XYZ file of C-alpha atoms in Angstrom:
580
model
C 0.000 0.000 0.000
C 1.493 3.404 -0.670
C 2.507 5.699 1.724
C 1.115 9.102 2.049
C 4.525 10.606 0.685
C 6.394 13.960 1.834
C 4.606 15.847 4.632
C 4.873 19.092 6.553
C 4.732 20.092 10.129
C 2.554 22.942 10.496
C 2.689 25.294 13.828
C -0.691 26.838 15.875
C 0.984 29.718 17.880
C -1.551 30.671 21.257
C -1.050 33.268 23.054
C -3.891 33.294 25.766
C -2.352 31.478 29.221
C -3.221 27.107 29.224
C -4.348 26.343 32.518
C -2.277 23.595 33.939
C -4.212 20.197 36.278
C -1.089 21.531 38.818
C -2.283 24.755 39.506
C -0.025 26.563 37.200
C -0.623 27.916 33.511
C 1.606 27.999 30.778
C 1.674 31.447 29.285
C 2.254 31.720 25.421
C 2.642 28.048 23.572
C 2.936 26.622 20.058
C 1.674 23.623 19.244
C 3.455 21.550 15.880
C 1.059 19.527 13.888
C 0.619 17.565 10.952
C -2.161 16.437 9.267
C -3.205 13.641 6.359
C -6.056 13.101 3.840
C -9.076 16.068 3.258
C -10.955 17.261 5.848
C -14.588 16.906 4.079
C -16.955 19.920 3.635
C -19.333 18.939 6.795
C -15.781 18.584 8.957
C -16.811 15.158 10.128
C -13.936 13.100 9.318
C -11.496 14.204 11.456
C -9.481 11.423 13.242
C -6.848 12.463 15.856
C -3.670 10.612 16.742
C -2.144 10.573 20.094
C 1.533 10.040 20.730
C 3.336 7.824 22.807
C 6.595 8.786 25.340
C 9.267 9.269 23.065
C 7.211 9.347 19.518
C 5.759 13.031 18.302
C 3.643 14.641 15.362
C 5.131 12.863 12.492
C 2.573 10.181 12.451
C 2.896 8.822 8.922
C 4.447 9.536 5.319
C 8.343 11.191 4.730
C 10.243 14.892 5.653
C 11.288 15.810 2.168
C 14.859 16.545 3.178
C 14.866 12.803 4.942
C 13.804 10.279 2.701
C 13.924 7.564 5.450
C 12.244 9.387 7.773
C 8.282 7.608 8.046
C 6.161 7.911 10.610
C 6.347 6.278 13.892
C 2.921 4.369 12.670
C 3.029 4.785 8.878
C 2.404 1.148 8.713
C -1.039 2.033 9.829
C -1.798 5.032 8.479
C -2.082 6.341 4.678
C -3.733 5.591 1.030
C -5.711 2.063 1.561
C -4.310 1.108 4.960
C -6.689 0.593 7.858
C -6.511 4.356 8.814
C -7.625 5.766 5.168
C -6.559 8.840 4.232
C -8.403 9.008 1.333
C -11.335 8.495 3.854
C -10.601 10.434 6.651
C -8.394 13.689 7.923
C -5.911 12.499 10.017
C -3.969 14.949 12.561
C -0.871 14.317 14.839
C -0.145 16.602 17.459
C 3.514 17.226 19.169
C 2.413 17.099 23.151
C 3.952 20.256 25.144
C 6.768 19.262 26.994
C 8.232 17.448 24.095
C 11.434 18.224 22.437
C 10.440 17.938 18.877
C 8.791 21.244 18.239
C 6.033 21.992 20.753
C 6.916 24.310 23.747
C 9.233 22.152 26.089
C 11.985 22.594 28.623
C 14.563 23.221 25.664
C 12.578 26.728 24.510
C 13.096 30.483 25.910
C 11.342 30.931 29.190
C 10.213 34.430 28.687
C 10.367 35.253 32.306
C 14.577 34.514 32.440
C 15.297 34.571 28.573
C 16.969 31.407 29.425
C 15.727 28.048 28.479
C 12.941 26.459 31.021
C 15.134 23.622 31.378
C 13.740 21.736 35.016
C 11.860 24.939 35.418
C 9.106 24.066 32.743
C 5.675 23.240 34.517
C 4.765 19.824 34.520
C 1.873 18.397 32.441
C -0.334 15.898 32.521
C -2.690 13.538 30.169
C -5.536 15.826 30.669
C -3.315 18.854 29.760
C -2.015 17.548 26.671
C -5.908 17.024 25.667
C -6.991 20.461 26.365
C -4.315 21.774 24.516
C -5.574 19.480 21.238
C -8.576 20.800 21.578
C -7.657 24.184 21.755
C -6.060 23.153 18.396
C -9.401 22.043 16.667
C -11.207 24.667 17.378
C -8.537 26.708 15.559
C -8.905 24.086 12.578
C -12.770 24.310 12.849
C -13.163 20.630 14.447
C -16.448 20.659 16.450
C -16.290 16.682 16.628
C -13.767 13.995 16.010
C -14.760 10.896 13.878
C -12.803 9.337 16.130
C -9.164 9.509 18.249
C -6.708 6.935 18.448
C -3.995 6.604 20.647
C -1.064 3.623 21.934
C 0.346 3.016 25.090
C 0.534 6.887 26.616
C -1.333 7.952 23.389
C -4.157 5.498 24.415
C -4.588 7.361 27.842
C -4.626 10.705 26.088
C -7.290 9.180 23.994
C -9.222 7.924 27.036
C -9.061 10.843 28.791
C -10.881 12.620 25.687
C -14.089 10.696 26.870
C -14.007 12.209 30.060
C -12.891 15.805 29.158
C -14.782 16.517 25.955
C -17.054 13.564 25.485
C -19.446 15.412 23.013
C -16.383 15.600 20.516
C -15.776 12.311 20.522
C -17.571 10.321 18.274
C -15.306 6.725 18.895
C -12.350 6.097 21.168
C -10.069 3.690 19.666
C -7.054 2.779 23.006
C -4.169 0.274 22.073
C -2.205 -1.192 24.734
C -3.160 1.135 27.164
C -4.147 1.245 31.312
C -6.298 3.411 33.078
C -3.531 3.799 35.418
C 0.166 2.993 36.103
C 0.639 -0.240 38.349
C 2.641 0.007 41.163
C 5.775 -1.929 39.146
C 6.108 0.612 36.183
C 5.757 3.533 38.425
C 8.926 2.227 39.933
C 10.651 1.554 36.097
C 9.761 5.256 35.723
C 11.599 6.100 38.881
C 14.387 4.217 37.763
C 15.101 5.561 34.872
C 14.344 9.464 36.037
C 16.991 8.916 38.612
C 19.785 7.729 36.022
C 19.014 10.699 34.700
C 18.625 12.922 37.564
C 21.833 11.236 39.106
C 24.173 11.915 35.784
C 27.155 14.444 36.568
C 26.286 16.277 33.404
C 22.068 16.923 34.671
C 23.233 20.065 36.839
C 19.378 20.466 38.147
C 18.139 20.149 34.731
C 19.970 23.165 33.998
C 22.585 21.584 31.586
C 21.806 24.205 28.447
C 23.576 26.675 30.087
C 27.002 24.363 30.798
C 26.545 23.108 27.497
C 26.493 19.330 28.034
C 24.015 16.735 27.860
C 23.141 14.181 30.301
C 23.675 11.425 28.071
C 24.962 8.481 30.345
C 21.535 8.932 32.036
C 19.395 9.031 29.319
C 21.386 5.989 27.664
C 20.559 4.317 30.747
C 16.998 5.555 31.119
C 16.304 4.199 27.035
C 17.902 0.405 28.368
C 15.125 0.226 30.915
C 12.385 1.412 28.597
C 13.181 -1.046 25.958
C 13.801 -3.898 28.030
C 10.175 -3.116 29.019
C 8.403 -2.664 26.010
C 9.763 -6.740 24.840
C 8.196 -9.672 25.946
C 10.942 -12.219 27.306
C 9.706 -14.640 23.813
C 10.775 -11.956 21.716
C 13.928 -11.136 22.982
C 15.200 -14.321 22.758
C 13.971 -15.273 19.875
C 15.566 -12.350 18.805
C 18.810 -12.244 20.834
C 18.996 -15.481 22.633
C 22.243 -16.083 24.722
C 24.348 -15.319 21.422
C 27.697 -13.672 21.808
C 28.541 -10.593 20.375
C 32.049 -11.359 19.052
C 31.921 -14.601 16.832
C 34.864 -17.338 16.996
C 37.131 -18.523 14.228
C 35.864 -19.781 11.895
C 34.397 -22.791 12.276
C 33.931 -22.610 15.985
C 31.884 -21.205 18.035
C 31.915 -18.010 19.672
C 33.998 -17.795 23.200
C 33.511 -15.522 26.102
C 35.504 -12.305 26.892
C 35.352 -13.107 30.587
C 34.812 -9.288 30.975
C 32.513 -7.517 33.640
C 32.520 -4.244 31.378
C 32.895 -4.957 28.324
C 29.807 -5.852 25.687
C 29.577 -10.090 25.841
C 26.249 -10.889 24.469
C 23.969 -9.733 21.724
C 21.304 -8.620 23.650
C 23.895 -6.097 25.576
C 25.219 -4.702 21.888
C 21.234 -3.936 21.247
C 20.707 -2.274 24.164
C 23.844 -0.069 24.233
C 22.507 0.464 20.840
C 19.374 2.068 21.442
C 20.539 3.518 24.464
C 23.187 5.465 22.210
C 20.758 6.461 19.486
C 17.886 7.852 22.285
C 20.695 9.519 23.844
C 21.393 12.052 21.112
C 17.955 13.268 19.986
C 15.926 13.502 22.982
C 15.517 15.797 26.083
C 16.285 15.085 29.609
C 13.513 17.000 30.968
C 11.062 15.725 28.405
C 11.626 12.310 29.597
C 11.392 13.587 33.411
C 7.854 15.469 32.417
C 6.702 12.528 29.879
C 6.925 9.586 32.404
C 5.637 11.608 35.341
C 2.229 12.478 33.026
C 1.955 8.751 32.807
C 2.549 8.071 36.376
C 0.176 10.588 37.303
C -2.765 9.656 34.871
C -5.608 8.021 36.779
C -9.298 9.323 36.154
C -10.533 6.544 39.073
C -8.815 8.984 41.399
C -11.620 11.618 41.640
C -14.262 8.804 42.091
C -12.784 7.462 45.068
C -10.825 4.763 43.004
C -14.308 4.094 41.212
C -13.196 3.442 37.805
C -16.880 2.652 37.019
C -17.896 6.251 38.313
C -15.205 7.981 36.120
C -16.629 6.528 33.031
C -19.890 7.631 33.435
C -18.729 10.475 31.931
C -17.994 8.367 28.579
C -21.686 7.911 27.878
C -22.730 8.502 24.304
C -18.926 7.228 23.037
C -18.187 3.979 21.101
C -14.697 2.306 22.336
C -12.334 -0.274 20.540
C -9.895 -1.147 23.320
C -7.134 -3.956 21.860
C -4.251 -5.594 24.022
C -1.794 -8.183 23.194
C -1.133 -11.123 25.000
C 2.772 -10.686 25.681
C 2.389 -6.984 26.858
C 3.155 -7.530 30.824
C 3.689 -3.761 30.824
C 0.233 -2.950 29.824
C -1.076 -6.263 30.030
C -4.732 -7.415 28.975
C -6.225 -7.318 32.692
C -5.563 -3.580 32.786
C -7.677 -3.275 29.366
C -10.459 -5.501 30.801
C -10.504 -2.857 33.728
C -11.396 -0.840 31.221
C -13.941 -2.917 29.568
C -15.470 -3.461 32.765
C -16.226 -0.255 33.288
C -17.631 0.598 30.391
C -20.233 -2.185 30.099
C -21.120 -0.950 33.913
C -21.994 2.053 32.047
C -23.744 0.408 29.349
C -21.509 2.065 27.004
C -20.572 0.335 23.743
C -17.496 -1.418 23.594
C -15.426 -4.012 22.196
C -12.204 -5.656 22.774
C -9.485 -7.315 21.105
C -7.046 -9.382 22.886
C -4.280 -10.176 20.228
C -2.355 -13.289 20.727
C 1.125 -11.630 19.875
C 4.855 -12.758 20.791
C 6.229 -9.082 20.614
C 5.127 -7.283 24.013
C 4.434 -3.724 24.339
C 5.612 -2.920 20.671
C 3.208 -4.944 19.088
C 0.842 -2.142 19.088
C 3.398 -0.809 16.375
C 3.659 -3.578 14.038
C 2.009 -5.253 11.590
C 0.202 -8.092 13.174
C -2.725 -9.034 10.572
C -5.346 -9.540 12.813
C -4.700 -6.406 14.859
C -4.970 -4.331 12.002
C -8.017 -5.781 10.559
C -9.747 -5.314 13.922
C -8.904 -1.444 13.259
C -9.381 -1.266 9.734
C -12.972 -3.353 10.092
C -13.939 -0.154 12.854
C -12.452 2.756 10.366
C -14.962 1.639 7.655
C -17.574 1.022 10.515
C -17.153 4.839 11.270
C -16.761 5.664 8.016
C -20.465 4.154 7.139
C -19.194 1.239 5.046
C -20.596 -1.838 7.317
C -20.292 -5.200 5.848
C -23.447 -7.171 4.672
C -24.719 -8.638 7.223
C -24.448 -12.998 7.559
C -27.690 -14.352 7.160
C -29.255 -15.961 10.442
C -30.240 -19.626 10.360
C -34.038 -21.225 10.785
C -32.641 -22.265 14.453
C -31.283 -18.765 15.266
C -34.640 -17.042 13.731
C -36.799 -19.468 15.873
C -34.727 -18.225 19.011
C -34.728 -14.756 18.264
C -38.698 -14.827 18.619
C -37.808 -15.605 22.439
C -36.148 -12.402 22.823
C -38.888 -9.822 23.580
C -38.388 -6.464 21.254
C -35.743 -3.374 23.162
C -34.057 -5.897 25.276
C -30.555 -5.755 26.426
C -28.603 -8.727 25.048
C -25.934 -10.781 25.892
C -24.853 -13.063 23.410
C -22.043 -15.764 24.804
C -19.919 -17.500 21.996
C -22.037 -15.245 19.632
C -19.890 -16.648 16.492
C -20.047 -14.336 13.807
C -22.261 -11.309 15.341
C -25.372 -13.110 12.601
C -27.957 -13.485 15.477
C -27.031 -10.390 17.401
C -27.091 -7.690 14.367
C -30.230 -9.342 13.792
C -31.909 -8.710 17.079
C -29.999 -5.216 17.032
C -31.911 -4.334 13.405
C -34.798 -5.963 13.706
C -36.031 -5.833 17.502
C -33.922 -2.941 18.338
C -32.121 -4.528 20.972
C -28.359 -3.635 22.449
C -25.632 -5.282 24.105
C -22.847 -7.248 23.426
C -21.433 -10.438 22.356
C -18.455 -12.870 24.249
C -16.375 -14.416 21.167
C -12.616 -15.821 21.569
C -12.057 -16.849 17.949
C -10.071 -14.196 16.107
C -12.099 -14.622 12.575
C -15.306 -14.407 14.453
C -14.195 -11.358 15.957
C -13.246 -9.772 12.929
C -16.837 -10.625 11.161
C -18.462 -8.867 14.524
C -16.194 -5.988 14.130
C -17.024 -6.044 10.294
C -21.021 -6.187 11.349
C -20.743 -3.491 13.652
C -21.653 -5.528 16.522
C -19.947 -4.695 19.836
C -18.253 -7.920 20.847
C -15.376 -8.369 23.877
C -13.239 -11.029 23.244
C -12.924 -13.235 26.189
C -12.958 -17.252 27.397
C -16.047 -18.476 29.060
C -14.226 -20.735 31.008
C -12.607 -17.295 33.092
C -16.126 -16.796 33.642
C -18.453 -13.581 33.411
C -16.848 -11.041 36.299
C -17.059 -8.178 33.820
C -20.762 -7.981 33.948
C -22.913 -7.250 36.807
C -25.701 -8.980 38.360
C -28.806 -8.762 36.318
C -27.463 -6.415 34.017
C -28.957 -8.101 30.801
C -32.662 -8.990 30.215
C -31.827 -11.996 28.030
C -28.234 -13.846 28.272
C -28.039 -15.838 24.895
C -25.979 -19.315 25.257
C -26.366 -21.398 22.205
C -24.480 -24.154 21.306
C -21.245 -23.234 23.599
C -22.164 -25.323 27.129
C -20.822 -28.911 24.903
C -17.270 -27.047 24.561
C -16.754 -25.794 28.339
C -15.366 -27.547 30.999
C -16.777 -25.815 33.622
C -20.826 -26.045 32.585
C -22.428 -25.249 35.768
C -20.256 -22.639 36.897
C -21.492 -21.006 33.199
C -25.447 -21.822 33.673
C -24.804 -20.095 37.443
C -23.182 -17.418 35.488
C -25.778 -17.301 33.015
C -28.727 -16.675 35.122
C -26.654 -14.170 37.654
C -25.998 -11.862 34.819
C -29.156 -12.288 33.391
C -32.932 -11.745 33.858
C -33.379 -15.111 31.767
C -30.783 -17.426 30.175
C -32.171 -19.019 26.508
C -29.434 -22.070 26.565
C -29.147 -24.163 23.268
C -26.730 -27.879 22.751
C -26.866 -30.275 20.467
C -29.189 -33.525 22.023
C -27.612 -36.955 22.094
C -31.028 -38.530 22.870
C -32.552 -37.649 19.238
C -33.326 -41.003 17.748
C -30.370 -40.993 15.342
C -27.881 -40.604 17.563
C -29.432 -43.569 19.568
C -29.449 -45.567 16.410
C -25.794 -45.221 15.580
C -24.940 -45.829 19.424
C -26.891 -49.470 19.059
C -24.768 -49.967 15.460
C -21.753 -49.447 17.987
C -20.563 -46.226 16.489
C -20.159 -42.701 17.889
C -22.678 -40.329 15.749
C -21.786 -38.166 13.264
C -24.925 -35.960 12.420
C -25.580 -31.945 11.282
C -26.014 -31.068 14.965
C -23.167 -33.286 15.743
C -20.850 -33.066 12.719
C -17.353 -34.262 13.839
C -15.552 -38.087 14.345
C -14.772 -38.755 17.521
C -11.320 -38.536 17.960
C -11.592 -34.714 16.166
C -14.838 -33.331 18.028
C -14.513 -29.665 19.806
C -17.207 -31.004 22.204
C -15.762 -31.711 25.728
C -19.075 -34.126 26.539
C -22.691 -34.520 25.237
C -25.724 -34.205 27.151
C -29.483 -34.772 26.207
C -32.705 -33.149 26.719
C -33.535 -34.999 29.968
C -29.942 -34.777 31.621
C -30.304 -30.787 31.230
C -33.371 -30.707 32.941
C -31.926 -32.517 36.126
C -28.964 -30.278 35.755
C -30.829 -27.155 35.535
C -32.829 -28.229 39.087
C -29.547 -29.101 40.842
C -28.164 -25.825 40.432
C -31.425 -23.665 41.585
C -32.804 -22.596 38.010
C -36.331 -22.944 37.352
C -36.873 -23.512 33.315
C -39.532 -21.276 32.287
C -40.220 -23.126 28.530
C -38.004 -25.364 26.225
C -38.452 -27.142 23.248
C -36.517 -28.561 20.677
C -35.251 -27.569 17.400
C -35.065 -30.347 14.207
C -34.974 -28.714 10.492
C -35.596 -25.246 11.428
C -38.878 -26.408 13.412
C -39.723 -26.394 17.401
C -41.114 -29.484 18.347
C -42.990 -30.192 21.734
C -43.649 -33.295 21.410
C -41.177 -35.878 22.481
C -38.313 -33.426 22.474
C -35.650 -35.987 23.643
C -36.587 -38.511 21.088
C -37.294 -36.039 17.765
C -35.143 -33.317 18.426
C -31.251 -32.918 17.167
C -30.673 -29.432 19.014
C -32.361 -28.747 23.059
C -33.583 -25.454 23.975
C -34.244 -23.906 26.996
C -35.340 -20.852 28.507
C -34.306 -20.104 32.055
C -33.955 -18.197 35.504
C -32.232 -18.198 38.657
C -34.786 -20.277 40.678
């Protein structure tokens, strides 16, 4: 796909005082920009990107005098690629603080005429998203399509929700927290006081003796990476290789040296540690990792992360994590999710199964960016066809009384729940773990978390759902009653569907002395999904020993209910249920 091409950062100058969350305002500032695609005549398709610690404005395409410079996500972003520019207007914004154009500690302080150095306020998330939208109204942008963020981008993109909800059309957060833990607070002390600690920091004052605390920020950049790897990738990567290679023919020996470079892993380090060292800012890096430390909306609720969202009504949210990111691992995005569907806010989440830890929000993972580029068209208005339903599903959709809040467990490919959605007006959500069904929900427009039933439901409250939907999912669990418990906590009434081993031709093929192989039970033996089988009868004993009273069931044979003999006619058992 082609890339947008050469680009130019554009400055907003603003001269009226920023108020600061500290207490203190920032007199005078200029913002750097860029921006991609048209902005269309009704201003609607604005997306905004937020930037991550040491990333900035340039968010895609080239710097005409540096032909190798793209964009610190220009794998993402650009003609055709899941953010379109030929769809949407797409604009990056330098955070203040930074060193790469935006008022920061290396500009004039106009107070001294010297530069602000450690003297520069500190900002926060929530500052760095009032002074974006400062920076659309200048640009005429009442409303964001949507705003997109990673890692400390994805906060600043969260925090939009809370601060200007009403401009927010979706909130798209990648590998993101709604707080620091208590463990990357402390990397973030770490590497502040290898900076803080170098000879050459003098207070942060270091313009004026005209060094650079590099040692510390070469240090600082070693911690950071080592952070944003998962252990798989570095040694897949690195291994315990040696550095210095052997004669040839043999293998490479140690040094037996406690300074020098031995391994690979230490040369790639040094590496990046060298390269951070000599185009970045000591005080950014002191302001940047103390925003993140500091971000935590929960705070003014009492720790109520729940309560903070409320504010996020009216907002759709895409949240995505990746399996290998122990920095910002997937519990701290199910927080998230949590919260949200407390709120009965539209949501849903991706949880990418991806080797390459914190940085795989920056690569090209396939299903990742089809998850994105599946929402981009969603906003965009260009929703897939919808999959048809089947007889079955159309027969238990009639169960589902019209404006009722859904919950659809193993909901497959979204078919049943867009249906209810369109044709009943229902709303909720569906539980899916299988990446290609959670693409075709993304590419229906049906909110869908991504999740295993066998964790359980915690995300979901009591009663919060008039209908919990789980068809043809309680064959593959291994935990079934803790799921029908589940089932009828969560919901006002559970409709529960599984294929019936009692139906006369599975009893037939039992008596021949083989195991069945029918359409409701379409695998051999030795390659069936299904954990155990269970017939019409067994459920309702089931059902009874764990408190639920069944308030109708039936079963389902070639798109018909039958009533009669159930257990003997019936290939597929349905039931209808509450917490007794």
């Amino acid at each position: 796909m082609a890339s947008i091409g050469n680009v130019t950062p554009q400055q907003m100058v603003f001269e009226a005082p920023l108020p600061l969350m500290s207490g203190a305002s920032l007199a005078g500032y200029t913002l750097v920009y860029e921006t991609y695609g048209t902005l269309n005549a009704a201003r609607s398709n604005a997306v905004l990107v937020c930037h991550a610690l040491n990333a900035s404005h340039h968010v895609a395409g080239t710097h005409a005098d540096a032909p190798r410079s793209e964009g610190w996500w220009d794998n993402l972003i650009g003609p055709g690629k899941p953010l379109d520019t030929d769809r949407f207007f797409v604009i990056g914004v330098n955070n203040l603080g930074s060193c790469f154009g935006s008022t920061g500690p290396m500009d004039t302080n106009p107070a001294t005429g010297t530069p602000w150095g450690a003297d520069f306020p500190v900002v926060t998330v929530e500052d760095w998203v009032d002074a974006q939208a400062l920076l659309l109204d200048v640009l005429g942008i009442t409303r964001l399509a949507a705003v997109l963020g990673g890692s400390l981008g994805g906060m600043q993109a969260l925090s939009w929700t809370l601060r200007h909800p009403e401009r927010v059309g979706e909130c798209i957060a990648v590998a993101t927290a709604p707080n620091l833990s208590a463990q990357n607070i402390a990397f973030n002390e770490v590497a502040r006081r290898a900076i803080i600690t170098d000879p050459d920091f003098h207070g942060g004052h270091f313009y004026a003796h005209g060094v650079l605390p590099k040692r510390g920020l070469r240090v600082a950049r070693m911690i950071g990476h080592i952070t944003y790897l998962s252990d798989d990738s570095m040694e897949e990567k690195f291994g315990r290789s040696l550095r210095n290679a052997g004669e040839e023919g043999r293998p490479a020996e140690p040094g037996y040296s406690t300074q020098e470079i031995e391994f690979q892993i230490e040369s790639y380090l040094r590496h990046q540690g060298d390269k951070f060292s000599e185009y970045f800012d000591a005080n950014t890096y002191l302001l940047i990792t103390r925003a993140l430390d500091y971000f935590d909306p929960a705070r003014a609720h009492g720790g109520d992360l729940s309560a903070a969202f409320a504010a996020a009504r009216g907002v759709r949210f895409l949240l995505v994590s990746f399996s290998t990111d122990w920095r910002f691992s997937p519990a701290r995005s199910r927080e998230l999710v949590k919260a949200l569907v407390d709120n009965r806010i539209e949501v849903s989440y991706a949880e990418i199964d991806a080797p390459h830890g914190h940085d795989a929000f920056l690569l090209d993972d396939p299903r990742y960016h089809g998850v994105l580029r599946a929402s981009f068209e969603r906003i965009a208005g260009e929703v897939a066809a919808l999959p048809a339903i089947t007889p079955e599903q159309a027969l238990i959709a009639d169960l589902v009384p019209a404006g009722s809040r859904v919950l659809d467990l193993g909901c497959g490919n979204g078919a049943l729940l867009a249906h209810l959605q369109r044709t009943k007006g229902c709303s909720g959500y569906g539980v899916e773990i299988a990446d290609a069904n959670l693409l075709a929900c993304a590419q229906a427009g049906v909110s869908v978390v991504q999740l295993n039933l066998e964790d359980g439901l915690a995300l979901f409250q009591d009663r919060s759902f008039d209908v919990v939907l789980q068809l043809q999912t309680l064959q593959h669990l291994r935990n079934t009653e803790r799921m029908l418990r589940e089932t009828a906590r969560v919901g006002r009434i559970g409709i529960v569907s599984f294929p019936n081993f009692a139906h006369w031709p599975n009893r037939l093929s039992v008596l021949r002395g083989r195991m069945p192989v029918t359409r409701a039970l379409p695998y051999e033996w030795y390659d069936t999904p299904n954990i155990r089988v269970g017939t019409f009868a067994d459920f309702e004993v089931l059902a009874r020993r764990n408190g639920l009273h069944i308030l109708d069931s039936f079963g389902l044979q070639a798109g018909r209910a039958l009533r009669r003999w159930p257990n003997l006619t019936a290939s597929v058992a349905v039931f209808k249920i509450e917490r007794g």
